[in-house]
Short mmCIF file of C-alpha atoms and ligand atoms in Angstrom, two decimals:
data_model
loop_
_atom_site.label_atom_id
_atom_site.label_comp_id
_atom_site.label_asym_id
_atom_site.label_seq_id
_atom_site.Cartn_x
_atom_site.Cartn_y
_atom_site.Cartn_z
CA MET W 1 15.26 -5.66 29.86
CA ASN W 2 14.73 -2.02 29.02
CA MET W 3 12.04 -1.56 26.41
CA PRO W 4 11.85 1.12 23.71
CA ASN W 5 12.15 4.52 25.20
CA GLU W 6 12.33 8.12 24.14
CA ASP W 7 15.48 7.35 22.13
CA THR W 8 13.57 4.76 20.11
CA ALA W 9 10.81 7.25 19.38
CA ASN W 10 13.34 9.92 18.40
CA THR W 11 15.21 7.55 16.11
CA LEU W 12 11.93 6.52 14.51
CA MET W 13 10.91 10.12 13.80
CA GLN W 14 14.40 11.06 12.57
CA ARG W 15 14.37 8.17 10.10
CA ILE W 16 10.87 9.13 8.92
CA ALA W 17 12.22 12.62 8.27
CA VAL W 18 15.19 11.24 6.30
CA LEU W 19 12.94 9.14 4.04
CA GLU W 20 10.59 12.11 3.59
CA GLN W 21 13.47 13.93 1.84
CA ILE W 22 13.78 11.18 -0.78
CA SER W 23 11.22 12.40 -3.29
CA GLU W 24 10.75 12.91 -7.05
CA SER W 25 9.71 16.50 -6.30
CA PRO W 26 11.32 19.18 -4.10
CA ASP W 27 7.81 20.51 -3.35
CA PHE W 28 6.04 17.38 -2.11
CA LEU W 29 6.63 13.70 -1.26
CA CYS W 30 6.26 11.30 -4.17
CA ARG W 31 8.30 8.10 -4.49
CA ARG W 32 7.17 5.70 -7.18
CA PHE W 33 8.15 2.15 -8.00
CA ALA W 34 11.55 1.47 -9.67
CA THR W 35 12.59 5.12 -9.79
CA ALA W 36 15.90 6.69 -8.70
CA GLU W 37 14.12 7.69 -5.49
CA HIS W 38 13.06 4.08 -4.86
CA ARG W 39 16.73 3.16 -5.24
CA ARG W 40 17.81 5.85 -2.75
CA ALA W 41 15.17 4.83 -0.22
CA ASN W 42 16.16 1.16 -0.47
CA ASP W 43 19.82 2.04 -0.04
CA GLN W 44 19.07 4.17 3.02
CA VAL W 45 16.95 1.46 4.68
CA ALA W 46 19.61 -1.14 3.79
CA GLU W 47 22.20 1.02 5.56
CA TRP W 48 20.10 1.14 8.75
CA MET W 49 19.47 -2.62 8.53
CA LYS W 50 23.18 -3.41 8.18
CA ALA W 51 24.07 -1.05 11.04
CA ALA W 52 21.62 -3.03 13.19
CA GLY W 53 23.41 -6.27 12.31
CA LEU W 54 20.87 -7.65 9.84
CA THR W 55 21.91 -9.37 6.61
CA VAL W 56 20.34 -7.51 3.69
CA GLN W 57 19.18 -8.56 0.24
CA GLU W 58 17.11 -6.93 -2.46
CA ASP W 59 14.93 -9.23 -4.55
CA GLN W 60 14.12 -9.05 -8.25
CA ILE W 61 11.06 -6.82 -7.85
CA GLY W 62 12.98 -4.36 -5.66
CA ASN W 63 11.83 -5.36 -2.16
CA ILE W 64 14.55 -4.62 0.41
CA ILE W 65 14.71 -7.36 3.08
CA GLY W 66 16.82 -7.47 6.26
CA ARG W 67 17.17 -10.71 8.25
CA PHE W 68 18.19 -11.46 11.86
CA GLU W 69 18.71 -15.19 12.36
CA GLY W 70 16.92 -17.12 15.10
CA ILE W 71 18.51 -19.54 17.58
CA GLU W 72 18.93 -21.99 14.67
CA ASN W 73 20.18 -20.65 11.33
CA ASP W 74 17.77 -20.67 8.38
CA ALA W 75 14.72 -21.05 10.67
CA PRO W 76 11.34 -19.88 9.30
CA ALA W 77 10.90 -16.15 9.90
CA ILE W 78 8.35 -13.78 11.27
CA MET W 79 8.40 -11.08 8.58
CA MET W 80 7.40 -7.53 9.46
CA GLY W 81 7.24 -4.42 7.36
CA SER W 82 5.24 -2.35 4.90
CA HIS W 83 5.80 -0.39 1.67
CA LEU W 84 8.40 2.28 0.78
CA ASP W 85 6.56 3.72 -2.23
CA THR W 86 4.13 6.60 -1.79
CA VAL W 87 1.20 8.27 -3.49
CA VAL W 88 1.62 11.73 -5.08
CA LYS W 89 1.76 14.62 -2.54
CA ALA W 90 1.94 11.92 0.08
CA GLY W 91 2.17 11.88 3.82
CA LYS W 92 5.45 10.66 5.31
CA TYR W 93 4.04 7.81 7.45
CA ASP W 94 1.93 5.75 5.02
CA GLY W 95 4.15 2.68 4.53
CA MET W 96 7.38 4.05 5.97
CA LEU W 97 6.07 3.85 9.57
CA GLY W 98 5.58 0.11 9.22
CA VAL W 99 9.06 -0.50 7.81
CA LEU W 100 10.75 1.59 10.50
CA CYS W 101 8.73 0.19 13.43
CA ALA W 102 9.65 -3.31 12.23
CA LEU W 103 13.32 -2.30 12.03
CA ALA W 104 13.20 -0.82 15.53
CA ALA W 105 11.64 -4.01 16.93
CA VAL W 106 14.37 -6.18 15.36
CA GLU W 107 17.05 -3.75 16.53
CA HIS W 108 15.75 -4.33 20.06
CA PHE W 109 16.69 -8.02 19.82
CA ALA W 110 19.77 -7.58 17.62
CA LYS W 111 21.34 -5.07 20.04
CA ARG W 112 21.04 -7.68 22.81
CA GLY W 113 22.06 -10.56 20.59
CA GLU W 114 18.80 -12.12 21.76
CA ARG W 115 17.86 -14.90 19.35
CA LEU W 116 14.28 -16.21 19.09
CA PRO W 117 13.03 -19.64 17.95
CA PHE W 118 12.37 -18.02 14.57
CA ALA W 119 14.25 -15.60 12.36
CA LEU W 120 13.12 -11.98 12.12
CA GLU W 121 12.82 -10.27 8.75
CA VAL W 122 12.12 -6.63 7.94
CA VAL W 123 10.73 -5.87 4.48
CA GLY W 124 10.33 -2.60 2.60
CA PHE W 125 7.93 -3.55 -0.21
CA ALA W 126 8.72 -2.10 -3.65
CA ASP W 127 5.22 -0.99 -4.61
CA GLU W 128 1.94 -1.05 -2.74
CA GLU W 129 0.23 2.10 -3.96
CA GLY W 130 0.37 1.27 -7.66
CA VAL W 131 0.89 4.92 -8.65
CA ARG W 132 3.26 4.19 -11.54
CA TYR W 133 1.58 1.12 -13.07
CA HIS W 134 -1.90 1.28 -11.51
CA SER W 135 -1.66 -2.28 -10.22
CA THR W 136 -0.90 -2.63 -6.53
CA TYR W 137 0.97 -4.97 -4.16
CA LEU W 138 3.74 -5.65 -6.72
CA GLY W 139 6.28 -6.29 -3.93
CA SER W 140 4.15 -8.49 -1.68
CA LYS W 141 2.65 -10.37 -4.65
CA ALA W 142 6.17 -11.15 -5.93
CA ILE W 143 6.94 -12.69 -2.52
CA THR W 144 3.75 -14.77 -2.47
CA GLY W 145 4.18 -15.77 -6.12
CA LYS W 146 0.87 -14.15 -7.13
CA LEU W 147 2.42 -11.49 -9.37
CA ASP W 148 1.36 -12.21 -12.96
CA VAL W 149 4.32 -11.77 -15.34
CA ALA W 150 1.88 -10.14 -17.77
CA GLU W 151 2.11 -7.12 -15.45
CA LEU W 152 5.61 -6.56 -16.89
CA ASP W 153 3.95 -5.33 -20.09
CA ARG W 154 2.13 -2.49 -18.31
CA ILE W 155 3.13 0.94 -19.58
CA ASP W 156 3.53 3.99 -17.34
CA GLY W 157 2.63 7.61 -18.14
CA GLU W 158 5.97 8.11 -19.90
CA GLY W 159 5.48 5.02 -22.07
CA ILE W 160 8.02 2.93 -20.10
CA SER W 161 7.05 -0.72 -19.58
CA MET W 162 7.39 -2.28 -16.14
CA ARG W 163 9.89 -4.68 -17.72
CA ASN W 164 12.16 -1.83 -18.88
CA ALA W 165 11.71 0.05 -15.61
CA LEU W 166 12.94 -3.02 -13.74
CA ILE W 167 15.94 -3.39 -16.09
CA GLN W 168 16.79 0.30 -15.55
CA PHE W 169 16.43 -0.41 -11.80
CA GLY W 170 19.13 -3.08 -12.16
CA LYS W 171 16.85 -6.11 -12.15
CA ASP W 172 16.40 -9.07 -14.50
CA PRO W 173 12.65 -9.42 -15.21
CA GLU W 174 13.28 -13.00 -16.37
CA GLN W 175 14.36 -13.73 -12.78
CA LEU W 176 11.24 -12.20 -11.21
CA HIS W 177 10.11 -15.64 -10.03
CA THR W 178 13.13 -15.83 -7.69
CA ALA W 179 11.46 -13.24 -5.44
CA LYS W 180 8.86 -15.85 -4.49
CA ARG W 181 9.30 -17.25 -0.95
CA GLN W 182 8.16 -20.69 0.14
CA ALA W 183 5.30 -20.76 2.64
CA SER W 184 7.65 -22.79 4.85
CA ASP W 185 10.09 -19.83 4.90
CA LEU W 186 7.65 -17.80 6.98
CA ARG W 187 5.78 -18.30 10.24
CA GLY W 188 3.82 -15.14 9.77
CA PHE W 189 3.71 -11.50 8.72
CA ILE W 190 2.88 -8.39 10.77
CA GLU W 191 2.37 -4.88 9.41
CA VAL W 192 2.24 -1.70 11.44
CA HIS W 193 0.43 1.10 9.58
CA ILE W 194 -1.20 4.43 10.33
CA GLU W 195 -4.94 3.98 10.69
CA GLN W 196 -5.75 6.50 7.94
CA GLY W 197 -9.07 6.95 9.74
CA PRO W 198 -10.62 8.63 12.82
CA VAL W 199 -11.40 5.74 15.20
CA LEU W 200 -8.27 5.62 17.41
CA GLU W 201 -8.21 9.40 17.79
CA ARG W 202 -11.91 9.42 18.70
CA GLU W 203 -11.37 6.61 21.25
CA ASN W 204 -8.19 8.31 22.49
CA LEU W 205 -6.12 5.16 21.93
CA PRO W 206 -2.57 5.04 20.51
CA VAL W 207 -2.90 1.72 18.67
CA GLY W 208 -5.55 -0.81 17.61
CA VAL W 209 -5.79 -4.23 15.97
CA VAL W 210 -7.06 -4.63 12.41
CA THR W 211 -9.89 -7.15 11.91
CA SER W 212 -10.15 -7.18 8.12
CA ILE W 213 -9.10 -5.37 4.96
CA ALA W 214 -11.76 -4.10 2.56
CA GLY W 215 -11.95 -5.47 -0.94
CA ALA W 216 -11.09 -3.07 -3.77
CA THR W 217 -11.57 -2.82 -7.52
CA ARG W 218 -9.78 -0.34 -9.77
CA LEU W 219 -10.90 0.48 -13.33
CA ALA W 220 -8.97 2.31 -16.05
CA VAL W 221 -11.46 3.87 -18.50
CA GLN W 222 -10.60 5.15 -21.99
CA LEU W 223 -13.21 7.10 -24.02
CA HIS W 224 -12.64 7.69 -27.76
CA GLY W 225 -14.83 10.34 -29.47
CA GLU W 226 -13.98 13.17 -31.83
CA ALA W 227 -12.06 16.35 -31.23
CA GLY W 228 -13.53 19.46 -32.84
CA HIS W 229 -13.84 23.23 -32.81
CA ALA W 230 -15.63 24.46 -29.69
CA GLY W 231 -17.24 27.27 -31.67
CA THR W 232 -18.40 25.59 -34.86
CA VAL W 233 -19.55 22.03 -34.05
CA PRO W 234 -23.27 22.04 -33.13
CA MET W 235 -24.06 20.24 -29.84
CA HIS W 236 -26.09 17.46 -31.49
CA LEU W 237 -23.19 16.54 -33.80
CA ARG W 238 -20.57 16.20 -31.05
CA ARG W 239 -18.87 13.03 -29.77
CA ASP W 240 -17.67 14.69 -26.57
CA THR W 241 -15.68 12.27 -24.37
CA LEU W 242 -15.37 14.60 -21.39
CA CYS W 243 -19.17 14.93 -21.16
CA ALA W 244 -19.44 11.12 -21.32
CA ALA W 245 -16.89 10.92 -18.50
CA ALA W 246 -18.70 13.57 -16.47
CA GLU W 247 -22.04 11.72 -16.68
CA SER W 248 -20.25 8.48 -15.71
CA ILE W 249 -18.54 10.10 -12.74
CA CYS W 250 -21.82 11.51 -11.41
CA ALA W 251 -23.30 7.99 -11.71
CA ILE W 252 -20.36 6.55 -9.76
CA GLU W 253 -20.90 9.08 -6.98
CA ARG W 254 -24.67 8.38 -6.92
CA ILE W 255 -24.22 4.58 -6.82
CA CYS W 256 -21.66 4.70 -3.98
CA LYS W 257 -23.51 7.36 -1.97
CA ALA W 258 -26.56 5.06 -1.96
CA ASP W 259 -24.88 2.49 0.34
CA PRO W 260 -22.84 3.33 3.48
CA GLU W 261 -20.77 0.19 2.89
CA LEU W 262 -19.52 1.51 -0.46
CA VAL W 263 -16.92 4.14 -1.29
CA GLY W 264 -16.14 5.20 -4.85
CA THR W 265 -13.46 7.57 -6.09
CA VAL W 266 -12.40 8.99 -9.43
CA GLY W 267 -8.91 10.13 -8.57
CA ARG W 268 -7.60 11.04 -11.97
CA ILE W 269 -9.05 12.35 -15.25
CA ASP W 270 -7.20 13.44 -18.38
CA ALA W 271 -8.91 15.08 -21.37
CA ASP W 272 -7.10 15.29 -24.69
CA PRO W 273 -6.04 17.61 -26.30
CA GLY W 274 -6.78 19.67 -23.19
CA ALA W 275 -7.41 23.07 -24.82
CA SER W 276 -10.36 25.21 -23.71
CA ASN W 277 -11.59 25.73 -27.30
CA VAL W 278 -11.34 22.10 -28.45
CA ILE W 279 -13.96 19.40 -27.86
CA PRO W 280 -12.10 16.57 -26.01
CA GLY W 281 -11.77 13.69 -28.46
CA HIS W 282 -10.11 11.36 -25.95
CA THR W 283 -10.65 11.16 -22.17
CA THR W 284 -9.27 8.72 -19.62
CA PHE W 285 -10.21 8.39 -15.96
CA THR W 286 -9.66 6.03 -13.05
CA VAL W 287 -12.27 4.40 -10.77
CA ASP W 288 -11.60 3.02 -7.28
CA VAL W 289 -14.45 1.21 -5.45
CA ARG W 290 -14.08 -0.35 -1.98
CA SER W 291 -16.38 -2.22 0.37
CA PRO W 292 -16.13 -4.74 3.22
CA SER W 293 -18.81 -6.62 1.26
CA ASP W 294 -17.49 -8.25 -1.92
CA GLU W 295 -21.05 -8.77 -3.15
CA LYS W 296 -21.85 -5.05 -2.87
CA ARG W 297 -18.55 -4.03 -4.48
CA LEU W 298 -18.98 -6.39 -7.44
CA ARG W 299 -22.59 -5.31 -7.94
CA ALA W 300 -21.54 -1.64 -7.85
CA ILE W 301 -18.76 -2.27 -10.39
CA ASP W 302 -21.24 -3.94 -12.76
CA GLU W 303 -23.61 -0.98 -12.42
CA ILE W 304 -20.78 1.49 -12.96
CA LYS W 305 -19.54 -0.31 -16.10
CA HIS W 306 -23.14 -0.26 -17.41
CA HIS W 307 -23.41 3.51 -16.83
CA ILE W 308 -20.07 4.22 -18.49
CA LEU W 309 -21.03 2.23 -21.60
CA ASN W 310 -24.44 3.98 -21.77
CA ALA W 311 -23.00 7.46 -21.26
CA ALA W 312 -20.53 6.75 -24.06
CA ALA W 313 -22.99 5.11 -26.47
CA SER W 314 -25.51 7.98 -26.13
CA ARG W 315 -22.80 10.31 -27.47
CA GLY W 316 -21.37 8.07 -30.19
CA VAL W 317 -18.27 7.61 -28.03
CA GLU W 318 -16.40 4.30 -27.82
CA ALA W 319 -15.55 3.10 -24.28
CA GLN W 320 -12.71 0.77 -23.22
CA ILE W 321 -12.79 -0.40 -19.59
CA GLU W 322 -9.76 -2.19 -18.11
CA GLN W 323 -9.65 -3.65 -14.59
CA PRO W 324 -6.00 -3.50 -13.41
CA HIS W 325 -6.78 -4.43 -9.84
CA ALA W 326 -9.39 -6.38 -7.93
CA GLU W 327 -8.88 -7.89 -4.47
CA PRO W 328 -11.54 -9.47 -2.22
CA SER W 329 -12.03 -8.31 1.36
CA ILE W 330 -10.06 -10.51 3.73
CA ASP W 331 -9.88 -11.20 7.49
CA CYS W 332 -6.57 -10.89 9.33
CA ASP W 333 -5.23 -14.04 10.98
CA ALA W 334 -7.10 -14.64 14.24
CA ASP W 335 -4.15 -16.09 16.21
CA ILE W 336 -1.64 -13.38 15.36
CA SER W 337 -4.30 -10.72 15.97
CA ARG W 338 -5.24 -12.22 19.34
CA ILE W 339 -1.61 -12.28 20.47
CA MET W 340 -1.11 -8.71 19.27
CA ALA W 341 -4.28 -7.69 21.14
CA GLU W 342 -2.84 -9.12 24.38
CA ALA W 343 0.26 -6.94 23.88
CA VAL W 344 -1.93 -3.93 23.01
CA GLY W 345 -3.79 -4.49 26.29
CA ASN W 346 -0.50 -3.80 28.15
CA HIS W 347 -0.41 -0.28 26.75
CA CYS W 348 -4.02 0.76 26.18
CA THR W 349 -7.06 1.18 28.41
CA SER W 350 -8.97 -0.98 25.92
CA VAL W 351 -8.28 -2.97 22.76
CA GLN W 352 -9.92 -1.40 19.72
CA TRP W 353 -10.62 -3.73 16.76
CA ILE W 354 -10.82 -1.85 13.46
CA PRO W 355 -11.74 -2.92 9.90
CA SER W 356 -9.47 -1.30 7.31
CA GLY W 357 -11.09 0.59 4.43
CA ALA W 358 -7.62 1.03 2.93
CA GLY W 359 -5.75 -1.72 1.12
CA HIS W 360 -2.47 -3.03 2.57
CA ASP W 361 0.26 -5.53 1.66
CA THR W 362 -1.08 -7.65 4.52
CA ALA W 363 -4.02 -8.53 2.23
CA ALA W 364 -1.54 -9.99 -0.26
CA MET W 365 0.60 -11.69 2.41
CA LEU W 366 -2.49 -13.44 3.84
CA GLU W 367 -2.49 -15.52 0.64
CA MET W 368 0.70 -17.16 1.86
CA THR W 369 1.16 -16.85 5.63
CA PRO W 370 -0.80 -15.96 8.80
CA SER W 371 -0.74 -12.16 8.82
CA GLY W 372 -1.96 -9.40 11.06
CA MET W 373 -1.96 -5.61 11.29
CA LEU W 374 -1.51 -3.04 14.01
CA PHE W 375 -2.94 0.45 13.41
CA VAL W 376 -1.39 3.60 14.85
CA ARG W 377 -3.48 6.67 15.64
CA CYS W 378 -3.01 9.48 13.12
CA LYS W 379 -4.07 13.11 13.49
CA GLY W 380 -7.56 13.73 12.14
CA GLY W 381 -7.39 10.38 10.33
CA ILE W 382 -5.66 12.33 7.55
CA SER W 383 -3.68 10.29 5.01
CA HIS W 384 -2.59 10.40 1.36
CA HIS W 385 -1.91 14.05 2.22
CA PRO W 386 1.15 16.03 3.40
CA ASP W 387 -0.63 16.75 6.73
CA GLU W 388 -0.48 13.06 7.70
CA SER W 389 0.99 12.90 11.24
CA ILE W 390 1.42 10.74 14.34
CA GLU W 391 2.70 11.32 17.90
CA ALA W 392 6.21 9.92 18.48
CA GLU W 393 4.98 8.23 21.68
CA ASP W 394 2.35 6.32 19.69
CA GLY W 395 5.10 5.11 17.38
CA ALA W 396 7.10 3.93 20.41
CA ILE W 397 4.03 2.07 21.73
CA ALA W 398 3.62 0.33 18.37
CA ILE W 399 7.26 -0.82 18.58
CA LYS W 400 6.69 -2.10 22.14
CA VAL W 401 3.59 -4.00 20.98
CA LEU W 402 5.61 -5.55 18.13
CA ILE W 403 8.37 -6.63 20.54
CA GLU W 404 5.94 -8.09 23.05
CA THR W 405 4.05 -9.88 20.27
CA LEU W 406 7.32 -11.47 19.10
CA GLN W 407 8.13 -12.46 22.69
CA LYS W 408 4.70 -14.09 23.05
CA LEU W 409 5.09 -15.90 19.71
CA ALA W 410 8.51 -17.11 20.89
CA GLN W 411 6.90 -18.68 23.97
CA GLN W 412 4.33 -20.60 21.88
O1 LIG H 1 -5.27 2.80 -1.65
C1 LIG H 1 -5.06 2.21 -0.60
O2 LIG H 1 -5.96 1.75 0.05
C2 LIG H 1 -3.66 2.05 -0.11
O3 LIG H 1 -3.22 3.27 0.40
N1 LIG H 1 -2.82 1.60 -1.18
MN1 LIG H 2 -1.56 4.48 0.89
MN1 LIG H 3 -0.11 2.17 2.93
#
């Protein structure tokens, strides 16, 4: 049986290029949850799924799901996939590679009419990055039933609630619960994803197996002080929120630099009113802290909250700290990972096991079903950046590993 070949790799890269064009901006790739671009991306992936002979449905959070039945109809499925949303000024592989490798693996069986003892499903998750509503894994959490309906009240930067965004996207928020799958519907979940790090390139390996996914906490900080004239308000009478934020941000960097197992990032800051001759009366900023050690992450978050409150209080500024996201670090399923490693061994001189510093839908899916991840080498480890890139051959190897993993699972 001929395995994926150059054609497969070319099709993969062509499809990546098609999805790269579906963006909110003509100048860079950005595709957020429940936008017109999300709709276009879902429709395009649905078209490829149908052409491959999969039945397609879109659930009430906006996940697009293609299904290829097993030997028996309605058998539990091995689900594979990743997310179709992106960050701002994104790379074109983060998320999309996993959806399209999964589709290529199912196409391999569908083209031959080769049915397995389980169904195969391909999922394009609606939102993993959390760019629009700052809470992540909306798609995978809807499937596992862990999505809190209170999330529907979140407001985006344009003042649109998640509830209204879903209605505009053609969904019924009151039916959100119907996106939940039963644990018995699935036998497992596998996600292919770019490594977003330097290990595979350094080891000169095309793919590697993920051991665990780091825990992450996100904070949304609001500082309320007093706007004023930059020229007339004496320094000791100011309630300057941007200075309070600046002191906090330096503390965050200091705390996270002190421990190699911690990373901390302030990715966004907004000062209002944002004029050079006005003291900022209102400042908001985000905090993202990750660690393989939950204890270290939680301790760092406590320290960071303490510093923010102190930096605010010492300036007569009021601080509001929200925590829209917190996930513990989690190990990938040992059995699925072992089977994937056997397949990796057919294509690599050695099997590299890699912990993930980045978050992935696999972390959410592990709440419901045995799940594992395959990393693909990416140039310079660059990600969340337009220069994100992979070699087509490495993509083809990832597809081969997926196919061989499914064949091994079918023999179990
Ligand atoms: O932020 C992350 O780790 C992932 O890219 N959502
Ligand atoms: Mn990402
Ligand atoms: Mn991703």
